[in-house]
Amino acid sequence: MNLYERIPNNVNLSEDKRLQRALEKWLPNFLAWWHDMGPEGFQEKDVWLRTAIDVGSEGWAHFDYVKMPEYRWGIFLEPAQPDAKVGFGDNYGAPAYQEVPGEFRNALRRIIVTQGDTEPASVEQQRRLGATCPSLYDLRNLFRVNVEECCHLWAMVYLLHAYFGRDGRDEADALLERRSGNPDKPRILEAFNQPCDDWLNFYAFTMFTDRDGKYQLSALAESGFEPLARTCKFMLTEEAHHMFVGDTGLSRVVKRTAQLMNENEDVRKVGGIPLDIIQKYINFWFSYSLDLFGGEISSNSADFFAAGLKGRFKEQEQYTDHIATEGSFTMTVVENGKLVPREVPLRNALNEVLRGEYVKDCEKGLARWNKALADEGRSERLFLPNIRFHRHVGEYAGHSFDLEGNLISKEEFAAKQSEWLPTVRDREYVGSLMKPVTEVGKIANWIAPPTSGIKGKPFEFEYVRL
Ligand code: BYC
């Protein structure tokens, strides 16, 4: 198999025999996984996708009809910076690591495996959504997200194959063996084991969970391990579209709900998604996505920073002190049944620092959706729950909080849960609206059309040829 000719790349694959051999073994397993766990149906259909054929802006923004199994998954790294340095931590200013430093090998592999695991997990979560698409435009966006997540999987597999030898190859195989939501072999992070089986879930997932991706990748794009930094910089260019799908998708749902409420206050009677259900989906995905940043107080985050492996969001742009041994961070913790402030050495609080950046970004989305409500003349507003609400990882896990972040009893939480988080009936109602609309230019009743199409094409374009 002349493999490297089929794989667009800028990592000299044609000259790297060892990498070629590793990929030759992995590629058929990947295609088998895609066949079993990738999007259900539509595999033989032409989808108007963007295929990266080169890192230059011309090359990675190439749009055309492609059948998904023929999509040219590639391996791209941002061009190397001459004289790159470790940008933070104990080795600040030393030459960037071009190979894996022995003492950080396990930590680095763990970060790469965790990142890599999320990519196929999300495709597994979304695999049945095609059957209920609200429009061809949305169907195409779903498939673009799916194939690009696989590019990100490839990127992590490249790092494992190229830099970690035997155990890297084993980890790359395991990325195709775990399964989202499978109790015997679950995905590593919990948000990636949650069902994402209707389009409201999909928009909330791409808004909130993909946005965690933006912050994690940004932190890794600062890494002193240069191949990782360069890979993540390239991946970030694709992440923006995924968040766009979620942010504008939710905005369109909110807009349509507001329009339908203006017709009939009980939107269920006119086939809309009630605002209280939208709020519950926000509460669910925001809280699960907050967990993805890890514990508030974390020795792992301190070790990753000290080693120069994982920085802060925009480490170079936003900070002047790249050592961070001096400062402290005050956070709220639970002590003897009360919320109290605790001062934590800055390096141990870096998960929380990154989470804070993420929350600020999410708030901008909420402002946009509330503007959509205001534009339709509605006075109702959506909001983000407090960061302590419904957490399963870190300081707040094991305690119960209301939406404002007040500590409450388990019993109080249980009594209120159905008002705060999607119930089976809510999910069934949303599910009942999910009927496929596949006629060119048509859209489901529960969502507004987008304000424009993709890459200069109108909404009324045959984004998927059925
Ligand atoms: N679920 O010190 P701690 C994306 C574990 S999304 C389950 O608090 P740390 C995408 C942790 O493993 C971005 N377990 O946390 C989005 C540790 O276990 P051990 C993905 C969890 O390590 C949409 C223990 O708890 N990228 O790209 O500082 C579609 C204590 O750990 C969870 C990354 O995550 C959880 N949520 O931070 C497609 C970047 N959280 O060692 C793609 C790489 C923590 O005690 N990952 N644990 O057994 C990391 O940098 C870190 O591993 C984490 C955790 C930020 C995830």
Coordinates of C-alpha atoms and ligand atoms in Angstrom, one line a residue:
M1 CA 0.0 0.0 0.0
N2 CA 1.4 3.3 -1.0
L3 CA 0.1 4.8 2.2
Y4 CA 1.9 8.0 2.5
E5 CA 0.6 9.2 -0.9
R6 CA -2.9 8.9 0.4
I7 CA -2.3 10.7 3.7
P8 CA -1.8 14.4 3.2
N9 CA 0.9 15.4 5.7
N10 CA 3.7 17.8 6.4
V11 CA 5.7 15.4 8.7
N12 CA 7.8 13.8 6.0
L13 CA 5.8 10.6 6.1
S14 CA 7.3 9.5 2.8
E15 CA 10.7 9.3 4.3
D16 CA 9.9 8.0 7.8
K17 CA 9.7 4.2 7.3
R18 CA 9.1 3.5 11.0
L19 CA 6.1 5.8 11.1
Q20 CA 4.8 4.4 7.9
R21 CA 4.9 0.9 9.3
A22 CA 3.1 1.9 12.5
L23 CA 0.4 3.8 10.5
E24 CA 0.0 0.9 8.0
K25 CA -1.0 -1.3 10.9
W26 CA -3.2 1.3 12.6
L27 CA -5.1 2.6 9.4
P28 CA -7.1 -0.6 8.8
N29 CA -8.1 -0.7 12.4
F30 CA -9.2 3.0 12.2
L31 CA -11.2 2.3 9.1
A32 CA -12.9 -0.7 10.8
W33 CA -13.7 1.6 13.8
W34 CA -15.1 4.3 11.5
H35 CA -17.2 1.6 9.8
D36 CA -18.6 0.3 13.1
M37 CA -18.7 3.5 15.2
G38 CA -18.7 6.4 12.8
P39 CA -21.8 8.1 11.5
E40 CA -24.6 5.7 10.9
G41 CA -25.8 5.7 7.3
F42 CA -24.8 8.3 4.7
Q43 CA -21.4 6.6 4.2
E44 CA -22.0 6.3 0.4
K45 CA -23.3 9.9 0.1
D46 CA -21.5 12.9 -1.3
V47 CA -21.0 15.4 1.5
W48 CA -19.7 19.0 0.9
L49 CA -16.8 18.9 3.2
R50 CA -13.6 20.7 3.8
T51 CA -10.5 18.6 3.4
A52 CA -7.1 19.7 4.6
I53 CA -4.5 19.0 1.9
D54 CA -1.9 21.3 3.2
V55 CA -1.2 23.6 6.2
G56 CA -1.3 26.8 4.1
S57 CA -4.6 28.6 4.2
E58 CA -5.3 27.6 0.6
G59 CA -4.6 24.0 1.3
W60 CA -6.6 23.4 4.4
A61 CA -9.7 25.4 3.3
H62 CA -10.4 23.2 0.2
F63 CA -14.1 22.5 -0.1
D64 CA -15.6 19.8 -2.3
Y65 CA -18.0 16.8 -2.3
V66 CA -16.5 13.8 -0.6
K67 CA -17.8 10.4 0.6
M68 CA -16.9 10.2 4.2
P69 CA -14.9 6.9 4.1
E70 CA -12.8 8.5 1.3
Y71 CA -12.1 11.7 3.4
R72 CA -8.4 12.3 3.3
W73 CA -7.5 12.3 7.0
G74 CA -4.1 14.0 7.2
I75 CA -1.3 14.8 9.6
F76 CA -0.5 18.4 9.9
L77 CA 1.7 20.4 12.3
E78 CA 2.1 24.2 12.3
P79 CA 5.5 25.0 10.8
A80 CA 8.4 24.8 13.4
Q81 CA 9.6 28.0 15.0
P82 CA 13.4 28.3 14.8
D83 CA 14.9 28.6 18.3
A84 CA 11.6 27.6 20.1
K85 CA 12.0 27.7 23.9
V86 CA 10.2 26.2 26.8
G87 CA 7.8 29.1 27.6
F88 CA 7.1 28.5 31.3
G89 CA 7.7 26.3 34.3
D90 CA 11.0 25.2 35.9
N91 CA 12.8 25.0 32.6
Y92 CA 11.6 28.3 31.3
G93 CA 13.9 29.6 28.6
A94 CA 15.6 26.2 27.8
P95 CA 15.4 25.0 24.2
A96 CA 12.0 23.4 23.5
Y97 CA 11.9 19.6 23.7
Q98 CA 12.1 18.0 20.3
E99 CA 12.1 14.5 21.7
V100 CA 10.2 13.3 24.8
P101 CA 12.2 14.1 27.9
G102 CA 12.6 10.8 29.8
E103 CA 11.5 12.2 33.2
F104 CA 8.2 13.6 31.7
R105 CA 7.4 10.6 29.5
N106 CA 4.5 9.2 31.5
A107 CA 2.9 12.6 32.1
L108 CA 3.2 13.6 28.4
R109 CA 1.8 10.3 27.2
R110 CA -1.1 10.6 29.6
I111 CA -2.0 14.1 28.4
I112 CA -1.8 13.0 24.7
V113 CA -3.8 9.8 25.4
T114 CA -6.5 11.8 27.3
Q115 CA -6.7 14.3 24.5
G116 CA -6.8 11.6 21.8
D117 CA -9.5 9.6 23.6
T118 CA -12.0 12.5 23.5
E119 CA -11.9 12.6 19.7
P120 CA -13.3 9.2 18.7
A121 CA -15.5 9.3 21.8
S122 CA -17.4 12.4 20.4
V123 CA -17.9 10.7 17.1
E124 CA -19.3 7.6 18.9
Q125 CA -21.7 9.9 20.9
Q126 CA -23.0 11.6 17.7
R127 CA -23.2 8.6 15.4
R128 CA -27.0 8.4 15.2
L129 CA -27.8 12.1 14.7
G130 CA -27.7 12.0 10.9
A131 CA -31.1 10.1 10.9
T132 CA -32.9 13.1 12.5
C133 CA -31.1 16.1 11.0
P134 CA -33.1 19.3 10.9
S135 CA -31.7 20.3 7.5
L136 CA -29.0 19.4 5.0
Y137 CA -27.0 22.3 6.2
D138 CA -26.9 20.9 9.7
L139 CA -26.3 17.4 8.5
R140 CA -23.2 18.6 6.6
N141 CA -22.0 20.4 9.7
L142 CA -22.4 17.3 11.8
F143 CA -20.3 15.3 9.3
R144 CA -17.7 17.9 9.1
V145 CA -17.4 17.9 12.9
N146 CA -17.1 14.1 12.8
V147 CA -14.4 13.9 10.2
E148 CA -12.4 16.7 11.8
E149 CA -12.5 15.0 15.2
C150 CA -10.9 12.1 13.4
C151 CA -8.2 14.4 12.1
H152 CA -7.5 15.3 15.7
L153 CA -7.4 11.6 16.6
W154 CA -4.9 11.1 13.9
A155 CA -2.8 14.0 15.2
M156 CA -2.6 12.4 18.6
V157 CA -1.9 9.0 17.1
Y158 CA 0.9 10.5 15.1
L159 CA 2.5 11.8 18.3
L160 CA 2.1 8.4 20.0
H161 CA 3.6 6.5 17.0
A162 CA 6.4 9.0 16.2
Y163 CA 7.6 9.7 19.8
F164 CA 6.6 6.9 22.2
G165 CA 7.7 3.6 20.5
R166 CA 6.0 0.4 21.6
D167 CA 3.8 1.7 24.4
G168 CA 2.7 4.6 22.1
R169 CA 1.5 2.1 19.6
D170 CA -0.4 0.2 22.2
E171 CA -2.0 3.4 23.4
A172 CA -2.9 4.3 19.8
D173 CA -4.6 0.9 19.5
A174 CA -6.5 1.4 22.8
L175 CA -7.9 4.6 21.5
L176 CA -9.9 2.5 19.0
E177 CA -10.9 0.0 21.6
R178 CA -12.6 2.0 24.3
R179 CA -16.3 2.9 23.7
S180 CA -18.3 5.9 24.8
G181 CA -20.8 4.9 27.5
N182 CA -19.7 1.3 27.6
P183 CA -19.4 0.3 31.3
D184 CA -16.7 -2.3 30.6
K185 CA -14.4 -0.1 28.5
P186 CA -15.6 3.5 28.9
R187 CA -13.9 6.6 27.5
I188 CA -11.6 8.3 29.9
L189 CA -13.4 11.5 30.7
E190 CA -17.0 11.4 31.8
A191 CA -18.5 14.0 29.5
F192 CA -17.6 11.7 26.7
N193 CA -19.6 8.8 28.1
Q194 CA -22.9 10.8 28.2
P195 CA -25.5 10.3 25.5
C196 CA -25.7 12.9 22.8
D197 CA -28.6 11.5 20.9
D198 CA -30.7 14.5 19.9
W199 CA -29.8 17.8 18.2
L200 CA -30.3 19.9 21.2
N201 CA -27.7 17.8 22.9
F202 CA -25.4 18.1 19.9
Y203 CA -25.5 21.9 19.9
A204 CA -25.0 22.0 23.7
F205 CA -22.1 19.6 23.3
T206 CA -20.4 21.5 20.6
M207 CA -21.0 24.7 22.4
F208 CA -19.7 23.6 25.8
T209 CA -17.7 20.5 25.4
D210 CA -15.9 21.4 22.3
R211 CA -15.1 24.7 24.0
D212 CA -13.2 22.8 26.7
G213 CA -11.3 21.4 23.7
K214 CA -10.4 25.0 22.7
Y215 CA -9.0 25.7 26.2
Q216 CA -7.1 22.4 26.6
L217 CA -5.6 22.7 23.2
S218 CA -4.6 26.3 23.8
A219 CA -2.9 25.2 27.0
L220 CA -1.1 22.4 25.1
A221 CA -0.3 24.7 22.2
E222 CA 2.0 26.4 24.7
S223 CA 3.8 23.2 25.5
G224 CA 7.6 23.0 25.6
F225 CA 7.3 19.7 23.8
E226 CA 7.3 21.3 20.4
P227 CA 5.6 18.6 18.3
L228 CA 2.6 18.7 20.7
A229 CA 2.5 22.5 20.6
R230 CA 2.6 22.6 16.8
T231 CA 0.0 19.9 16.4
C232 CA -2.4 21.6 18.8
K233 CA -2.0 24.9 17.1
F234 CA -3.2 23.3 13.9
M235 CA -6.1 21.5 15.6
L236 CA -7.3 24.8 17.1
T237 CA -7.9 26.2 13.6
E238 CA -10.6 23.4 13.2
E239 CA -12.1 23.7 16.7
A240 CA -13.5 27.1 15.9
H241 CA -16.0 25.7 13.4
H242 CA -17.2 23.1 15.9
M243 CA -17.9 25.8 18.5
F244 CA -19.6 27.9 15.8
V245 CA -21.9 25.0 15.1
G246 CA -22.9 24.7 18.8
D247 CA -23.1 28.4 19.5
T248 CA -25.2 29.3 16.4
G249 CA -27.2 26.1 16.7
L250 CA -28.4 27.0 20.1
S251 CA -28.9 30.5 19.1
R252 CA -31.2 29.3 16.3
V253 CA -33.1 27.1 18.6
V254 CA -33.6 29.9 21.1
K255 CA -34.7 32.3 18.3
R256 CA -37.2 29.8 17.0
T257 CA -38.6 29.1 20.5
A258 CA -39.1 32.8 21.0
Q259 CA -40.9 33.1 17.7
L260 CA -43.2 30.2 18.6
M261 CA -43.8 31.6 22.1
N262 CA -45.0 34.8 20.4
E263 CA -47.6 32.6 18.6
N264 CA -48.5 30.5 21.6
E265 CA -47.0 30.8 25.1
D266 CA -47.1 27.0 25.4
V267 CA -44.6 26.2 22.7
R268 CA -45.2 22.5 23.0
K269 CA -48.6 23.1 21.3
V270 CA -46.8 24.6 18.3
G271 CA -43.9 22.1 18.1
G272 CA -41.1 24.1 19.8
I273 CA -38.6 23.3 22.5
P274 CA -39.6 25.1 25.7
L275 CA -37.0 27.5 27.2
D276 CA -36.9 25.5 30.5
I277 CA -35.8 22.4 28.6
I278 CA -33.1 24.4 26.8
Q279 CA -32.0 25.8 30.2
K280 CA -31.7 22.2 31.6
Y281 CA -29.6 21.1 28.7
I282 CA -27.3 24.1 29.3
N283 CA -27.1 23.1 33.0
F284 CA -26.2 19.5 32.1
W285 CA -23.5 20.1 29.5
F286 CA -22.0 23.2 31.1
S287 CA -21.5 21.3 34.4
Y288 CA -20.1 18.1 32.7
S289 CA -17.8 20.3 30.7
L290 CA -16.5 22.1 33.8
D291 CA -15.5 18.7 35.1
L292 CA -13.2 18.3 32.1
F293 CA -10.8 20.8 33.6
G294 CA -9.9 18.4 36.4
G295 CA -9.8 19.1 40.1
E296 CA -9.7 22.7 41.4
I297 CA -6.6 21.9 43.5
S298 CA -4.4 19.6 41.4
S299 CA -0.8 18.4 41.9
N300 CA -1.1 17.1 38.3
S301 CA -1.6 20.6 37.0
A302 CA 1.3 21.9 39.1
D303 CA 3.6 19.1 37.7
F304 CA 2.5 19.6 34.1
F305 CA 3.3 23.3 34.4
A306 CA 6.6 22.8 36.2
A307 CA 7.7 20.4 33.5
G308 CA 6.8 23.0 30.8
L309 CA 4.2 20.6 29.3
K310 CA 0.9 22.4 29.7
G311 CA 0.7 26.1 30.1
R312 CA -2.1 28.6 30.8
F313 CA -4.5 30.0 28.2
K314 CA -2.4 32.4 26.1
E315 CA 0.5 31.9 28.4
Q316 CA 2.9 34.1 26.3
E317 CA 0.4 36.8 25.5
Q318 CA -1.4 37.2 28.9
Y319 CA 1.3 36.7 31.5
T320 CA 4.6 38.1 32.4
D321 CA 5.5 35.7 35.2
H322 CA 6.0 32.4 33.5
I323 CA 7.4 30.6 36.6
A324 CA 4.3 31.0 38.8
T325 CA 6.0 29.8 42.0
E326 CA 5.2 33.0 43.9
G327 CA 1.5 33.7 43.6
S328 CA -1.5 32.1 45.2
F329 CA -5.1 31.8 44.1
T330 CA -8.1 32.0 46.5
M331 CA -10.9 29.6 45.8
T332 CA -14.0 28.6 47.6
V333 CA -14.0 25.1 49.1
V334 CA -16.3 23.1 51.3
E335 CA -15.0 22.6 54.9
N336 CA -17.1 21.2 57.7
G337 CA -20.3 21.6 55.8
K338 CA -19.6 25.3 54.9
L339 CA -18.3 27.2 51.9
V340 CA -15.0 28.9 52.9
P341 CA -12.2 30.7 51.0
R342 CA -8.9 28.8 50.7
E343 CA -5.6 30.1 49.4
V344 CA -3.8 27.7 47.1
P345 CA -0.3 28.0 45.6
L346 CA -0.9 29.2 42.1
R347 CA 0.6 26.2 40.3
N348 CA -1.8 23.9 42.1
A349 CA -4.7 26.1 41.0
L350 CA -4.0 26.1 37.2
N351 CA -7.0 23.9 36.4
E352 CA -9.2 26.4 38.0
V353 CA -7.4 29.3 36.3
L354 CA -8.1 27.7 32.9
R355 CA -11.7 26.9 33.9
G356 CA -12.2 30.6 34.8
E357 CA -11.2 31.6 31.2
Y358 CA -13.6 29.0 29.8
V359 CA -16.5 30.3 31.9
K360 CA -15.9 33.9 30.7
D361 CA -16.1 32.6 27.1
C362 CA -19.3 30.6 27.7
E363 CA -20.9 33.7 29.2
K364 CA -20.5 35.4 25.8
G365 CA -22.5 32.7 24.2
L366 CA -25.3 33.2 26.8
A367 CA -25.3 36.9 26.0
R368 CA -25.8 36.1 22.3
W369 CA -28.7 33.8 23.0
N370 CA -30.3 36.3 25.3
K371 CA -30.0 38.9 22.5
A372 CA -31.9 36.4 20.3
L373 CA -34.6 36.4 22.9
A374 CA -34.6 40.2 23.2
D375 CA -34.7 40.6 19.4
E376 CA -37.9 38.6 19.3
G377 CA -39.4 40.9 22.0
R378 CA -39.1 38.3 24.9
S379 CA -38.2 39.2 28.4
E380 CA -37.1 35.6 29.5
R381 CA -33.4 35.0 29.9
L382 CA -31.1 32.0 29.9
F383 CA -28.1 31.7 32.3
L384 CA -25.1 29.6 33.2
P385 CA -25.5 27.8 36.5
N386 CA -22.9 28.4 39.2
I387 CA -19.6 26.5 38.7
R388 CA -20.3 24.4 41.8
F389 CA -23.6 23.0 40.5
H390 CA -23.8 19.3 39.5
R391 CA -20.1 18.5 39.6
H392 CA -18.5 15.1 39.6
V393 CA -14.8 16.0 39.7
G394 CA -12.9 18.1 42.1
E395 CA -13.7 20.0 45.3
Y396 CA -17.5 20.2 44.7
A397 CA -18.0 16.5 43.8
G398 CA -19.8 14.6 46.5
H399 CA -21.6 17.8 47.7
S400 CA -24.9 19.2 46.4
F401 CA -25.5 22.8 45.3
D402 CA -28.4 24.7 43.8
L403 CA -28.1 26.7 40.5
E404 CA -26.8 29.7 42.4
G405 CA -24.0 27.6 44.1
N406 CA -25.5 27.5 47.6
L407 CA -24.6 24.3 49.5
I408 CA -27.8 22.2 49.9
S409 CA -28.6 18.8 51.2
K410 CA -28.7 15.7 49.0
E411 CA -32.4 15.5 49.7
E412 CA -33.0 19.1 48.6
F413 CA -31.0 18.4 45.4
A414 CA -33.0 15.2 44.7
A415 CA -36.3 17.1 45.2
K416 CA -35.2 19.8 42.7
Q417 CA -33.3 17.8 40.2
S418 CA -36.1 17.5 37.7
E419 CA -36.3 21.3 37.5
W420 CA -32.6 21.7 37.0
L421 CA -31.5 18.8 34.7
P422 CA -33.2 17.1 31.8
T423 CA -35.6 14.4 32.8
V424 CA -36.5 11.3 30.8
R425 CA -39.7 13.0 29.8
D426 CA -37.8 16.2 28.6
R427 CA -35.5 14.0 26.6
E428 CA -38.5 12.1 25.2
Y429 CA -40.2 15.3 24.2
V430 CA -37.1 16.7 22.5
G431 CA -36.7 13.3 20.8
S432 CA -40.3 13.4 19.6
L433 CA -39.5 16.6 17.6
M434 CA -36.4 15.0 15.9
K435 CA -37.9 14.2 12.5
P436 CA -35.4 14.3 9.6
V437 CA -35.8 17.2 7.1
T438 CA -33.7 16.5 4.0
E439 CA -35.2 18.5 1.3
V440 CA -32.9 21.2 -0.1
G441 CA -33.6 24.6 1.6
K442 CA -36.1 23.2 4.1
I443 CA -35.7 23.2 7.9
A444 CA -37.4 21.6 10.9
N445 CA -40.0 23.7 12.7
W446 CA -38.2 23.8 16.1
I447 CA -35.1 25.6 14.8
A448 CA -34.5 28.8 12.8
P449 CA -32.4 28.7 9.6
P450 CA -28.9 30.0 9.8
T451 CA -28.2 33.6 8.7
S452 CA -25.9 32.4 5.9
G453 CA -24.6 29.2 4.4
I454 CA -21.1 27.7 4.3
K455 CA -18.3 29.3 2.4
G456 CA -20.4 31.6 0.3
K457 CA -23.0 29.0 -0.5
P458 CA -26.7 29.8 0.4
F459 CA -28.6 27.8 3.0
E460 CA -30.6 26.4 0.0
F461 CA -27.6 24.4 -1.3
E462 CA -27.4 20.7 -1.6
Y463 CA -24.9 20.2 1.2
V464 CA -25.4 16.4 1.2
R465 CA -26.5 14.6 -2.0
L466 CA -29.0 12.0 -0.8
Ligands
BYC1 N1 -13.6 12.5 34.1 O1 -5.5 16.5 39.1 P1 -6.8 16.2 38.5 C1 -11.8 18.0 23.4 C2 -9.2 12.3 36.8 S1 -12.0 18.2 25.0 C3 -12.9 11.5 34.7 O2 -8.0 16.7 39.2 P2 -5.7 16.8 36.0 C4 -12.9 17.6 22.6 C5 -7.7 12.5 36.4 O3 -7.5 11.7 35.2 C6 -10.3 18.4 25.7 N2 -11.8 11.5 35.4 O4 -6.9 16.5 37.0 C7 -14.2 18.2 22.8 C8 -6.9 12.0 37.6 O5 -6.9 10.6 37.6 P3 -5.7 9.8 38.3 C9 -9.6 17.1 26.1 C10 -11.2 12.7 35.5 O6 -5.1 15.5 35.7 C11 -15.3 17.8 22.1 C12 -7.8 12.5 38.7 O7 -9.1 12.6 38.2 N3 -8.3 17.4 26.4 O8 -10.7 18.1 22.9 O9 -5.0 18.0 36.4 C13 -15.2 16.9 21.1 C14 -7.3 13.7 39.4 O10 -7.0 14.6 38.4 C15 -11.8 13.9 35.0 C16 -7.7 17.2 27.6 O11 -8.4 16.8 28.5 C17 -13.0 13.8 34.3 N4 -13.7 14.8 33.7 O12 -6.6 17.3 34.8 C18 -13.9 16.3 20.8 C19 -6.3 17.6 27.7 N5 -11.0 14.9 35.3 O13 -4.4 10.3 37.6 C20 -12.8 16.7 21.5 C21 -5.4 16.5 28.4 C22 -10.0 14.5 36.0 O14 -5.7 10.3 39.8 N6 -5.9 16.2 29.7 N7 -10.1 13.1 36.1 O15 -6.0 8.4 38.1 C23 -5.4 16.9 30.8 O16 -4.7 17.8 30.7 C24 -5.9 16.4 32.2 O17 -5.9 15.0 32.2 C25 -7.3 16.9 32.6 C26 -7.4 16.5 34.1 C27 -7.5 18.3 32.4 C28 -8.4 16.1 31.9

